[in-house]
PDB file of C-alpha atoms and ligand atoms in Angstrom:
ATOM      1  CA  MET Z   1      23.111  10.390  -0.419  1.00  0.00           C
ATOM      2  CA  ILE Z   2      21.973  12.188  -3.222  1.00  0.00           C
ATOM      3  CA  ARG Z   3      23.486  15.932  -3.473  1.00  0.00           C
ATOM      4  CA  ILE Z   4      21.881  18.532  -5.652  1.00  0.00           C
ATOM      5  CA  GLN Z   5      23.695  21.470  -5.824  1.00  0.00           C
ATOM      6  CA  ASP Z   6      22.838  24.752  -7.173  1.00  0.00           C
ATOM      7  CA  VAL Z   7      20.355  23.086  -9.841  1.00  0.00           C
ATOM      8  CA  THR Z   8      18.098  25.227 -12.091  1.00  0.00           C
ATOM      9  CA  PHE Z   9      16.620  23.301 -14.906  1.00  0.00           C
ATOM     10  CA  TYR Z  10      14.654  24.444 -17.720  1.00  0.00           C
ATOM     11  CA  TYR Z  11      12.294  22.066 -20.487  1.00  0.00           C
ATOM     12  CA  ASN Z  12      13.103  24.943 -23.501  1.00  0.00           C
ATOM     13  CA  GLU Z  13      15.881  24.616 -25.228  1.00  0.00           C
ATOM     14  CA  PRO Z  14      17.405  27.649 -25.468  1.00  0.00           C
ATOM     15  CA  ASP Z  15      17.042  30.125 -28.217  1.00  0.00           C
ATOM     16  CA  GLU Z  16      20.002  31.150 -30.086  1.00  0.00           C
ATOM     17  CA  ALA Z  17      20.247  34.426 -29.540  1.00  0.00           C
ATOM     18  CA  SER Z  18      18.326  35.182 -26.261  1.00  0.00           C
ATOM     19  CA  GLY Z  19      19.381  32.196 -24.710  1.00  0.00           C
ATOM     20  CA  HIS Z  20      16.630  31.132 -21.873  1.00  0.00           C
ATOM     21  CA  ALA Z  21      15.929  35.152 -21.740  1.00  0.00           C
ATOM     22  CA  GLY Z  22      12.099  35.569 -20.384  1.00  0.00           C
ATOM     23  CA  LEU Z  23      11.790  32.064 -19.236  1.00  0.00           C
ATOM     24  CA  ARG Z  24      10.684  30.666 -16.193  1.00  0.00           C
ATOM     25  CA  PRO Z  25      12.922  27.744 -15.240  1.00  0.00           C
ATOM     26  CA  ALA Z  26      11.100  25.058 -14.075  1.00  0.00           C
ATOM     27  CA  LEU Z  27      13.981  25.002 -10.710  1.00  0.00           C
ATOM     28  CA  SER Z  28      16.012  27.834 -10.071  1.00  0.00           C
ATOM     29  CA  LYS Z  29      19.151  27.610  -7.746  1.00  0.00           C
ATOM     30  CA  VAL Z  30      17.385  24.440  -5.862  1.00  0.00           C
ATOM     31  CA  SER Z  31      20.125  22.863  -3.244  1.00  0.00           C
ATOM     32  CA  LEU Z  32      19.521  19.677  -1.658  1.00  0.00           C
ATOM     33  CA  ASP Z  33      21.315  16.475   0.369  1.00  0.00           C
ATOM     34  CA  ILE Z  34      19.278  13.421   0.884  1.00  0.00           C
ATOM     35  CA  GLN Z  35      20.667  11.095   3.539  1.00  0.00           C
ATOM     36  CA  PRO Z  36      20.525   7.234   3.249  1.00  0.00           C
ATOM     37  CA  GLY Z  37      17.461   6.218   4.696  1.00  0.00           C
ATOM     38  CA  GLU Z  38      15.715   9.206   4.974  1.00  0.00           C
ATOM     39  CA  PHE Z  39      11.987   9.649   4.546  1.00  0.00           C
ATOM     40  CA  VAL Z  40      11.192  12.829   2.964  1.00  0.00           C
ATOM     41  CA  ALA Z  41       8.696  14.713   1.892  1.00  0.00           C
ATOM     42  CA  LEU Z  42       8.271  17.279  -1.177  1.00  0.00           C
ATOM     43  CA  LEU Z  43       5.625  19.661  -0.830  1.00  0.00           C
ATOM     44  CA  GLY Z  44       3.795  22.501  -2.766  1.00  0.00           C
ATOM     45  CA  ARG Z  45       1.512  23.802  -5.168  1.00  0.00           C
ATOM     46  CA  ASN Z  46       1.189  22.108  -8.773  1.00  0.00           C
ATOM     47  CA  GLY Z  47       3.579  23.319 -10.949  1.00  0.00           C
ATOM     48  CA  SER Z  48       6.056  24.394  -8.377  1.00  0.00           C
ATOM     49  CA  GLY Z  49       8.520  21.687  -9.378  1.00  0.00           C
ATOM     50  CA  LYS Z  50       8.500  18.620  -7.356  1.00  0.00           C
ATOM     51  CA  SER Z  51       8.082  16.343 -10.468  1.00  0.00           C
ATOM     52  CA  SER Z  52      11.042  17.946 -12.189  1.00  0.00           C
ATOM     53  CA  LEU Z  53      13.026  17.593  -9.334  1.00  0.00           C
ATOM     54  CA  SER Z  54      12.175  13.907  -9.338  1.00  0.00           C
ATOM     55  CA  ARG Z  55      12.948  13.487 -13.168  1.00  0.00           C
ATOM     56  CA  LEU Z  56      16.484  15.149 -12.224  1.00  0.00           C
ATOM     57  CA  LEU Z  57      17.239  12.551 -10.181  1.00  0.00           C
ATOM     58  CA  ASN Z  58      17.441   9.884 -11.755  1.00  0.00           C
ATOM     59  CA  GLY Z  59      19.067  11.264 -14.540  1.00  0.00           C
ATOM     60  CA  ILE Z  60      16.026  11.491 -17.128  1.00  0.00           C
ATOM     61  CA  GLU Z  61      16.568  14.891 -17.471  1.00  0.00           C
ATOM     62  CA  LEU Z  62      19.953  16.212 -16.839  1.00  0.00           C
ATOM     63  CA  PRO Z  63      20.068  20.404 -14.891  1.00  0.00           C
ATOM     64  CA  THR Z  64      20.737  23.088 -17.138  1.00  0.00           C
ATOM     65  CA  GLU Z  65      23.086  24.137 -14.448  1.00  0.00           C
ATOM     66  CA  GLY Z  66      24.717  22.869 -11.554  1.00  0.00           C
ATOM     67  CA  THR Z  67      24.998  18.945 -10.648  1.00  0.00           C
ATOM     68  CA  VAL Z  68      22.616  16.062  -9.043  1.00  0.00           C
ATOM     69  CA  THR Z  69      24.762  13.241  -7.868  1.00  0.00           C
ATOM     70  CA  VAL Z  70      23.505  10.177  -6.677  1.00  0.00           C
ATOM     71  CA  ASP Z  71      26.427   7.808  -4.448  1.00  0.00           C
ATOM     72  CA  GLY Z  72      29.062   9.968  -5.893  1.00  0.00           C
ATOM     73  CA  ARG Z  73      28.021   9.386  -9.846  1.00  0.00           C
ATOM     74  CA  ARG Z  74      27.111  12.770 -11.967  1.00  0.00           C
ATOM     75  CA  THR Z  75      23.657  12.052 -13.665  1.00  0.00           C
ATOM     76  CA  ALA Z  76      25.321  14.095 -16.484  1.00  0.00           C
ATOM     77  CA  GLU Z  77      28.220  11.555 -17.133  1.00  0.00           C
ATOM     78  CA  PRO Z  78      26.631   9.368 -19.376  1.00  0.00           C
ATOM     79  CA  HIS Z  79      28.871   5.923 -18.183  1.00  0.00           C
ATOM     80  CA  GLU Z  80      26.941   6.619 -14.866  1.00  0.00           C
ATOM     81  CA  VAL Z  81      23.468   6.404 -15.984  1.00  0.00           C
ATOM     82  CA  GLN Z  82      22.559   3.285 -16.207  1.00  0.00           C
ATOM     83  CA  GLU Z  83      23.918   2.418 -12.611  1.00  0.00           C
ATOM     84  CA  ILE Z  84      21.693   5.457 -11.104  1.00  0.00           C
ATOM     85  CA  ARG Z  85      18.771   4.697 -13.048  1.00  0.00           C
ATOM     86  CA  ARG Z  86      18.946   1.313 -11.237  1.00  0.00           C
ATOM     87  CA  ALA Z  87      19.636   3.258  -8.000  1.00  0.00           C
ATOM     88  CA  VAL Z  88      16.707   5.692  -7.920  1.00  0.00           C
ATOM     89  CA  GLN Z  89      13.406   4.520  -9.169  1.00  0.00           C
ATOM     90  CA  ILE Z  90      10.463   6.454  -9.592  1.00  0.00           C
ATOM     91  CA  VAL Z  91       6.485   5.233  -9.083  1.00  0.00           C
ATOM     92  CA  PHE Z  92       3.974   7.828 -10.718  1.00  0.00           C
ATOM     93  CA  GLN Z  93       0.829   8.581 -10.865  1.00  0.00           C
ATOM     94  CA  ASN Z  94      -0.986   6.189 -13.046  1.00  0.00           C
ATOM     95  CA  PRO Z  95      -0.169   2.634 -12.961  1.00  0.00           C
ATOM     96  CA  GLU Z  96      -1.031   1.937 -16.232  1.00  0.00           C
ATOM     97  CA  ASN Z  97       1.701   4.125 -17.918  1.00  0.00           C
ATOM     98  CA  GLN Z  98       4.622   1.728 -16.330  1.00  0.00           C
ATOM     99  CA  GLN Z  99       2.674  -1.728 -16.594  1.00  0.00           C
ATOM    100  CA  VAL Z 100       4.590  -3.660 -19.363  1.00  0.00           C
ATOM    101  CA  GLY Z 101       3.431  -7.590 -18.690  1.00  0.00           C
ATOM    102  CA  LEU Z 102      -0.394  -9.213 -19.300  1.00  0.00           C
ATOM    103  CA  THR Z 103       0.269 -10.756 -15.751  1.00  0.00           C
ATOM    104  CA  VAL Z 104       1.073  -9.417 -12.374  1.00  0.00           C
ATOM    105  CA  GLY Z 105       4.144 -12.186 -12.482  1.00  0.00           C
ATOM    106  CA  GLU Z 106       4.734 -11.520 -16.334  1.00  0.00           C
ATOM    107  CA  ASP Z 107       5.165  -7.639 -15.065  1.00  0.00           C
ATOM    108  CA  ILE Z 108       7.696  -8.056 -12.029  1.00  0.00           C
ATOM    109  CA  ALA Z 109       9.926 -10.197 -14.965  1.00  0.00           C
ATOM    110  CA  PHE Z 110       9.720  -7.872 -17.512  1.00  0.00           C
ATOM    111  CA  GLY Z 111      12.193  -5.361 -15.420  1.00  0.00           C
ATOM    112  CA  LEU Z 112      14.710  -7.596 -13.459  1.00  0.00           C
ATOM    113  CA  SER Z 113      14.648  -9.209 -17.230  1.00  0.00           C
ATOM    114  CA  ASN Z 114      16.214  -5.632 -18.743  1.00  0.00           C
ATOM    115  CA  ILE Z 115      18.099  -5.151 -15.741  1.00  0.00           C
ATOM    116  CA  GLY Z 116      20.090  -8.823 -16.282  1.00  0.00           C
ATOM    117  CA  TRP Z 117      18.682 -10.385 -13.277  1.00  0.00           C
ATOM    118  CA  PRO Z 118      19.778 -14.204 -13.446  1.00  0.00           C
ATOM    119  CA  GLN Z 119      16.956 -16.230 -15.364  1.00  0.00           C
ATOM    120  CA  GLN Z 120      17.066 -18.938 -12.873  1.00  0.00           C
ATOM    121  CA  GLU Z 121      16.228 -16.522  -9.581  1.00  0.00           C
ATOM    122  CA  ILE Z 122      13.993 -14.515 -11.340  1.00  0.00           C
ATOM    123  CA  ARG Z 123      10.882 -16.465 -10.418  1.00  0.00           C
ATOM    124  CA  SER Z 124      11.777 -16.367  -6.487  1.00  0.00           C
ATOM    125  CA  ARG Z 125      12.276 -12.389  -6.912  1.00  0.00           C
ATOM    126  CA  ILE Z 126       8.930 -11.945  -8.026  1.00  0.00           C
ATOM    127  CA  ALA Z 127       7.506 -14.099  -5.287  1.00  0.00           C
ATOM    128  CA  TRP Z 128       9.362 -12.202  -2.804  1.00  0.00           C
ATOM    129  CA  ALA Z 129       8.757  -8.808  -4.154  1.00  0.00           C
ATOM    130  CA  LEU Z 130       4.490  -9.651  -4.494  1.00  0.00           C
ATOM    131  CA  GLN Z 131       4.887 -11.204  -1.182  1.00  0.00           C
ATOM    132  CA  LEU Z 132       6.004  -8.082   0.398  1.00  0.00           C
ATOM    133  CA  VAL Z 133       2.731  -6.047  -1.166  1.00  0.00           C
ATOM    134  CA  GLY Z 134       0.835  -8.593  -0.274  1.00  0.00           C
ATOM    135  CA  LEU Z 135      -0.619  -9.947  -3.484  1.00  0.00           C
ATOM    136  CA  GLU Z 136       1.534 -13.080  -3.848  1.00  0.00           C
ATOM    137  CA  ALA Z 137      -1.678 -14.858  -4.138  1.00  0.00           C
ATOM    138  CA  ASP Z 138      -2.086 -12.592  -7.821  1.00  0.00           C
ATOM    139  CA  GLU Z 139       0.891 -13.730  -9.858  1.00  0.00           C
ATOM    140  CA  GLU Z 140      -1.070 -14.879 -12.284  1.00  0.00           C
ATOM    141  CA  ARG Z 141      -3.948 -12.916 -12.409  1.00  0.00           C
ATOM    142  CA  PRO Z 142      -4.063 -10.306 -15.541  1.00  0.00           C
ATOM    143  CA  VAL Z 143      -2.955  -6.830 -14.575  1.00  0.00           C
ATOM    144  CA  THR Z 144      -6.180  -5.223 -16.309  1.00  0.00           C
ATOM    145  CA  ARG Z 145      -8.348  -7.412 -13.264  1.00  0.00           C
ATOM    146  CA  LEU Z 146      -6.613  -5.246 -10.355  1.00  0.00           C
ATOM    147  CA  SER Z 147      -7.910  -2.678  -8.695  1.00  0.00           C
ATOM    148  CA  GLY Z 148      -6.588   0.659  -8.637  1.00  0.00           C
ATOM    149  CA  GLY Z 149      -4.814  -0.004  -5.310  1.00  0.00           C
ATOM    150  CA  GLU Z 150      -3.705  -3.072  -6.417  1.00  0.00           C
ATOM    151  CA  LYS Z 151      -1.799  -1.888  -9.737  1.00  0.00           C
ATOM    152  CA  GLN Z 152      -0.353   0.947  -7.589  1.00  0.00           C
ATOM    153  CA  LYS Z 153       1.005  -2.327  -5.252  1.00  0.00           C
ATOM    154  CA  LEU Z 154       2.003  -4.400  -8.314  1.00  0.00           C
ATOM    155  CA  ALA Z 155       4.188  -0.803  -9.600  1.00  0.00           C
ATOM    156  CA  LEU Z 156       5.598  -0.610  -5.913  1.00  0.00           C
ATOM    157  CA  ALA Z 157       6.389  -4.620  -6.057  1.00  0.00           C
ATOM    158  CA  SER Z 158       8.425  -4.366  -9.941  1.00  0.00           C
ATOM    159  CA  VAL Z 159      10.409  -1.189  -8.538  1.00  0.00           C
ATOM    160  CA  LEU Z 160      11.221  -2.836  -5.390  1.00  0.00           C
ATOM    161  CA  ALA Z 161      12.169  -6.008  -7.648  1.00  0.00           C
ATOM    162  CA  LEU Z 162      15.115  -4.195  -9.032  1.00  0.00           C
ATOM    163  CA  ALA Z 163      16.361  -2.976  -5.071  1.00  0.00           C
ATOM    164  CA  PRO Z 164      16.745   0.336  -5.423  1.00  0.00           C
ATOM    165  CA  ARG Z 165      18.385   2.717  -2.708  1.00  0.00           C
ATOM    166  CA  TYR Z 166      16.226   5.334  -3.317  1.00  0.00           C
ATOM    167  CA  LEU Z 167      12.713   5.214  -4.454  1.00  0.00           C
ATOM    168  CA  ILE Z 168      10.735   8.141  -5.456  1.00  0.00           C
ATOM    169  CA  LEU Z 169       6.826   7.944  -5.256  1.00  0.00           C
ATOM    170  CA  ASP Z 170       5.337  10.789  -7.406  1.00  0.00           C
ATOM    171  CA  GLU Z 171       1.363  11.044  -6.570  1.00  0.00           C
ATOM    172  CA  ALA Z 172       1.747   7.303  -6.259  1.00  0.00           C
ATOM    173  CA  THR Z 173      -1.721   8.043  -4.337  1.00  0.00           C
ATOM    174  CA  SER Z 174      -3.297  10.540  -6.471  1.00  0.00           C
ATOM    175  CA  MET Z 175      -5.564   8.231  -8.321  1.00  0.00           C
ATOM    176  CA  LEU Z 176      -7.207   5.774  -5.475  1.00  0.00           C
ATOM    177  CA  ASP Z 177      -9.988   6.293  -3.597  1.00  0.00           C
ATOM    178  CA  PRO Z 178      -8.977   7.403   0.300  1.00  0.00           C
ATOM    179  CA  VAL Z 179      -9.527   3.747   1.577  1.00  0.00           C
ATOM    180  CA  ALA Z 180      -7.482   2.505  -0.755  1.00  0.00           C
ATOM    181  CA  ARG Z 181      -4.631   5.119  -0.208  1.00  0.00           C
ATOM    182  CA  ARG Z 182      -4.589   4.511   3.363  1.00  0.00           C
ATOM    183  CA  ARG Z 183      -4.195   1.041   2.438  1.00  0.00           C
ATOM    184  CA  PHE Z 184      -1.029   1.303   0.391  1.00  0.00           C
ATOM    185  CA  VAL Z 185       0.310   3.862   2.358  1.00  0.00           C
ATOM    186  CA  GLU Z 186       0.722   1.182   4.848  1.00  0.00           C
ATOM    187  CA  THR Z 187       1.512  -1.345   2.855  1.00  0.00           C
ATOM    188  CA  LEU Z 188       4.447   1.481   1.935  1.00  0.00           C
ATOM    189  CA  HIS Z 189       5.427   1.973   5.603  1.00  0.00           C
ATOM    190  CA  GLU Z 190       5.464  -1.871   6.029  1.00  0.00           C
ATOM    191  CA  VAL Z 191       7.973  -2.887   3.207  1.00  0.00           C
ATOM    192  CA  ARG Z 192      10.353  -0.256   4.809  1.00  0.00           C
ATOM    193  CA  GLN Z 193      10.423  -1.682   7.925  1.00  0.00           C
ATOM    194  CA  ARG Z 194      11.598  -4.906   5.983  1.00  0.00           C
ATOM    195  CA  VAL Z 195      13.826  -3.780   3.571  1.00  0.00           C
ATOM    196  CA  PRO Z 196      15.523  -0.617   3.863  1.00  0.00           C
ATOM    197  CA  PHE Z 197      15.082   1.926   1.251  1.00  0.00           C
ATOM    198  CA  THR Z 198      15.177   5.934   1.008  1.00  0.00           C
ATOM    199  CA  LEU Z 199      12.127   7.388   0.222  1.00  0.00           C
ATOM    200  CA  ILE Z 200      11.591  10.792  -1.566  1.00  0.00           C
ATOM    201  CA  TYR Z 201       7.482  11.439  -1.397  1.00  0.00           C
ATOM    202  CA  ILE Z 202       5.677  13.691  -3.263  1.00  0.00           C
ATOM    203  CA  THR Z 203       1.959  14.713  -1.960  1.00  0.00           C
ATOM    204  CA  HIS Z 204      -0.682  17.270  -2.295  1.00  0.00           C
ATOM    205  CA  HIS Z 205      -2.194  15.145   1.215  1.00  0.00           C
ATOM    206  CA  LEU Z 206      -0.093  16.098   4.089  1.00  0.00           C
ATOM    207  CA  GLU Z 207      -1.891  13.311   6.281  1.00  0.00           C
ATOM    208  CA  GLU Z 208       0.283  10.527   4.192  1.00  0.00           C
ATOM    209  CA  VAL Z 209       3.931  12.688   5.292  1.00  0.00           C
ATOM    210  CA  MET Z 210       2.985  13.401   9.084  1.00  0.00           C
ATOM    211  CA  GLY Z 211       5.344  10.936   9.725  1.00  0.00           C
ATOM    212  CA  ALA Z 212       8.096  11.913   7.207  1.00  0.00           C
ATOM    213  CA  ASP Z 213      11.860  12.927   8.767  1.00  0.00           C
ATOM    214  CA  ARG Z 214      11.754  16.516   6.499  1.00  0.00           C
ATOM    215  CA  TRP Z 215       9.528  17.923   4.694  1.00  0.00           C
ATOM    216  CA  VAL Z 216      10.579  20.307   1.996  1.00  0.00           C
ATOM    217  CA  LEU Z 217       8.503  23.017   0.513  1.00  0.00           C
ATOM    218  CA  PHE Z 218       8.557  24.143  -3.197  1.00  0.00           C
ATOM    219  CA  ARG Z 219       7.383  27.631  -4.263  1.00  0.00           C
ATOM    220  CA  GLU Z 220       7.657  28.625  -8.360  1.00  0.00           C
ATOM    221  CA  GLY Z 221      10.592  26.255  -9.104  1.00  0.00           C
ATOM    222  CA  ARG Z 222      12.700  27.073  -5.910  1.00  0.00           C
ATOM    223  CA  ILE Z 223      12.946  25.275  -1.728  1.00  0.00           C
ATOM    224  CA  ILE Z 224      11.563  27.757   0.074  1.00  0.00           C
ATOM    225  CA  THR Z 225      12.753  26.067   3.303  1.00  0.00           C
ATOM    226  CA  SER Z 226      13.022  22.352   5.192  1.00  0.00           C
ATOM    227  CA  GLY Z 227      12.900  21.261   8.418  1.00  0.00           C
ATOM    228  CA  PRO Z 228      11.179  18.315  10.538  1.00  0.00           C
ATOM    229  CA  PRO Z 229       6.771  18.230  10.216  1.00  0.00           C
ATOM    230  CA  SER Z 230       6.827  19.094  14.098  1.00  0.00           C
ATOM    231  CA  GLU Z 231       8.513  22.581  13.278  1.00  0.00           C
ATOM    232  CA  LEU Z 232       7.274  23.280   9.712  1.00  0.00           C
ATOM    233  CA  GLN Z 233       3.569  22.710  10.588  1.00  0.00           C
ATOM    234  CA  LYS Z 234       3.214  25.421  12.991  1.00  0.00           C
ATOM    235  CA  ASP Z 235       3.673  27.838  10.365  1.00  0.00           C
ATOM    236  CA  THR Z 236       0.166  27.700   9.043  1.00  0.00           C
ATOM    237  CA  GLN Z 237       0.922  30.949   7.034  1.00  0.00           C
ATOM    238  CA  LEU Z 238       3.822  29.194   5.064  1.00  0.00           C
ATOM    239  CA  LEU Z 239       1.863  25.995   4.752  1.00  0.00           C
ATOM    240  CA  HIS Z 240      -1.083  27.942   3.220  1.00  0.00           C
ATOM    241  CA  ASP Z 241       1.327  30.257   0.823  1.00  0.00           C
ATOM    242  CA  CYS Z 242       2.729  26.516  -0.861  1.00  0.00           C
ATOM    243  CA  GLY Z 243      -0.828  25.360  -0.909  1.00  0.00           C
ATOM    244  CA  LEU Z 244      -0.840  22.948   1.699  1.00  0.00           C
ATOM    245  CA  GLU Z 245      -3.493  22.186   4.566  1.00  0.00           C
ATOM    246  CA  LEU Z 246      -3.099  19.880   7.932  1.00  0.00           C
ATOM    247  CA  PRO Z 247      -4.975  17.029   8.258  1.00  0.00           C
ATOM    248  CA  TYR Z 248      -8.131  17.627   9.914  1.00  0.00           C
ATOM    249  CA  TYR Z 249      -7.543  15.552  12.794  1.00  0.00           C
ATOM    250  CA  TYR Z 250      -4.224  18.001  13.406  1.00  0.00           C
ATOM    251  CA  LYS Z 251      -6.909  20.706  13.172  1.00  0.00           C
ATOM    252  CA  LEU Z 252      -9.402  19.490  15.252  1.00  0.00           C
ATOM    253  CA  ALA Z 253      -6.037  18.153  17.842  1.00  0.00           C
ATOM    254  CA  GLU Z 254      -5.270  22.062  17.978  1.00  0.00           C
ATOM    255  CA  LEU Z 255      -9.205  22.923  18.859  1.00  0.00           C
ATOM    256  CA  LEU Z 256      -8.876  20.795  21.919  1.00  0.00           C
ATOM    257  CA  ARG Z 257      -6.195  21.961  23.317  1.00  0.00           C
ATOM    258  CA  ARG Z 258      -7.428  25.877  22.688  1.00  0.00           C
ATOM    259  CA  SER Z 259     -10.383  24.492  24.650  1.00  0.00           C
ATOM    260  CA  GLY Z 260      -8.184  23.715  27.526  1.00  0.00           C
ATOM    261  CA  ILE Z 261      -8.533  19.328  26.711  1.00  0.00           C
ATOM    262  CA  PRO Z 262      -5.364  18.230  27.340  1.00  0.00           C
ATOM    263  CA  THR Z 263      -3.980  16.832  24.351  1.00  0.00           C
ATOM    264  CA  PRO Z 264      -0.480  15.935  23.107  1.00  0.00           C
ATOM    265  CA  ALA Z 265       1.217  17.669  20.508  1.00  0.00           C
ATOM    266  CA  THR Z 266       2.012  15.300  17.893  1.00  0.00           C
ATOM    267  CA  LEU Z 267      -0.984  12.671  18.007  1.00  0.00           C
ATOM    268  CA  SER Z 268      -1.477  10.166  15.385  1.00  0.00           C
ATOM    269  CA  GLU Z 269      -4.926   9.983  13.730  1.00  0.00           C
ATOM    270  CA  GLN Z 270      -5.375   6.969  15.754  1.00  0.00           C
ATOM    271  CA  GLU Z 271      -4.528   8.306  19.329  1.00  0.00           C
ATOM    272  CA  LEU Z 272      -6.827  10.798  18.419  1.00  0.00           C
ATOM    273  CA  ARG Z 273      -9.424   8.784  17.959  1.00  0.00           C
ATOM    274  CA  GLY Z 274      -8.566   6.569  21.055  1.00  0.00           C
ATOM    275  CA  LEU Z 275      -8.689  10.536  23.306  1.00  0.00           C
ATOM    276  CA  LEU Z 276     -11.642  10.815  22.323  1.00  0.00           C
ATOM    277  CA  CYS Z 277     -13.582   7.747  22.874  1.00  0.00           C
ATOM    278  CA  ARG Z 278     -11.755   7.715  26.260  1.00  0.00           C
ATOM    279  CA  SER Z 279     -13.325  11.355  27.047  1.00  0.00           C
ATOM    280  CA  SER Z 280     -16.247  10.684  25.505  1.00  0.00           C
TER     281      SER Z 280
HETATM  282  N1  LIG U 301       7.283  18.272 -19.633  1.00  0.00           N
HETATM  283  C1  LIG U 301       7.252  19.654 -19.407  1.00  0.00           C
HETATM  284  N2  LIG U 301       7.738  20.290 -20.829  1.00  0.00           N
HETATM  285  C2  LIG U 301       7.638  21.685 -20.969  1.00  0.00           C
HETATM  286  N3  LIG U 301       7.469  22.032 -19.147  1.00  0.00           N
HETATM  287  C3  LIG U 301       7.213  21.407 -18.070  1.00  0.00           C
HETATM  288  C4  LIG U 301       7.311  19.969 -18.330  1.00  0.00           C
HETATM  289  N4  LIG U 301       6.583  19.658 -17.123  1.00  0.00           N
HETATM  290  C5  LIG U 301       6.600  20.406 -16.372  1.00  0.00           C
HETATM  291  N5  LIG U 301       6.562  21.358 -17.156  1.00  0.00           N
HETATM  292  C6  LIG U 301       6.846  23.084 -16.821  1.00  0.00           C
HETATM  293  O1  LIG U 301       7.678  22.774 -15.311  1.00  0.00           O
HETATM  294  C7  LIG U 301       7.479  23.550 -14.185  1.00  0.00           C
HETATM  295  C8  LIG U 301       7.641  22.287 -12.782  1.00  0.00           C
HETATM  296  O2  LIG U 301       6.546  21.395 -13.007  1.00  0.00           O
HETATM  297  P1  LIG U 301       6.605  20.373 -11.932  1.00  0.00           P
HETATM  298  O3  LIG U 301       5.629  18.995 -12.862  1.00  0.00           O
HETATM  299  O4  LIG U 301       7.983  19.955 -11.858  1.00  0.00           O
HETATM  300  O5  LIG U 301       5.450  20.457 -11.073  1.00  0.00           O
HETATM  301  P2  LIG U 301       4.905  19.921  -9.602  1.00  0.00           P
HETATM  302  O6  LIG U 301       5.315  20.532  -8.374  1.00  0.00           O
HETATM  303  O7  LIG U 301       5.388  18.292  -9.832  1.00  0.00           O
HETATM  304  O8  LIG U 301       3.273  20.111  -9.830  1.00  0.00           O
HETATM  305  P3  LIG U 301       2.221  19.274  -9.851  1.00  0.00           P
HETATM  306  O9  LIG U 301       2.143  19.353  -8.102  1.00  0.00           O
HETATM  307  O10 LIG U 301       1.102  19.959 -10.462  1.00  0.00           O
HETATM  308  O11 LIG U 301       2.319  17.577 -10.310  1.00  0.00           O
HETATM  309  C9  LIG U 301       5.975  24.124 -14.205  1.00  0.00           C
HETATM  310  O12 LIG U 301       6.019  24.908 -14.730  1.00  0.00           O
HETATM  311  C10 LIG U 301       5.158  23.601 -15.656  1.00  0.00           C
HETATM  312  O13 LIG U 301       4.087  23.885 -15.867  1.00  0.00           O
HETATM  313 MG1  LIG U 302       4.147  16.978 -10.846  1.00  0.00          MG
END
């Protein structure tokens, strides 16, 4: 599991005379445990500290105070960093920032070679990763010819090839149009059915995380609460304070309920559509 204990984090180096006096930390006194296999959503306004936390989880950044451990390994221990970076992979917003190969296949091969994957097994690993995300026919395609959604699926395949135990998606869908976004999220969950990993999902779109095990709400560098979506979604004031809005279908179901039309308490968009079709 990942254990974040009492973490405070400043980007700026402390001033010799005054330390960090007068500066606001990117994270303040953050504690959080993430269990193996969990699907956790990190939510909050711009600048609330979500990406900073994700960079602390794989040791790109180190806590100013407190500790981060991944399966018992402390990120602040230099000899643990290599193993931690392998266990915790991140897919970022802009796929172009993480694509290094000219072709789809080369892009996946690069990461595998880097971690010393046996050379004779690389081709079969590339094929395995591409079929997971539905790009099996695209191995020879130049990366520049892929659509935005395909590029993000390639980014996903490239990190999955490395067999991470923890996968962080930091606004991985934010550059995609709604259709590509939905397809990407569907692919992600299909993959999770086949290959188990812990999913840490950062987004401003609640519809992508209605099925999460837990929401963690950030405000100004602090975790203000966490809990199952079914509980937190009832507190509209809290969501509003964190800059979050429930999906339209959820609000529509609420309106139906209030107008006396029997509507189950938890309902997916698909189920609501079915309900409306049956009642029209
Ligand atoms: N590289 C950096 N150097 C200095 N300060 C930074 C850096 N990156 C982020 N910050 C600051 O740290 C704080 C937390 O930012 P962070 O990027 O973690 O927020 P976020 O929740 O991911 O926001 P967003 O939703 O916009 O991605 C903000 O005050 C931000 O300005
Ligand atoms: Mg961010």
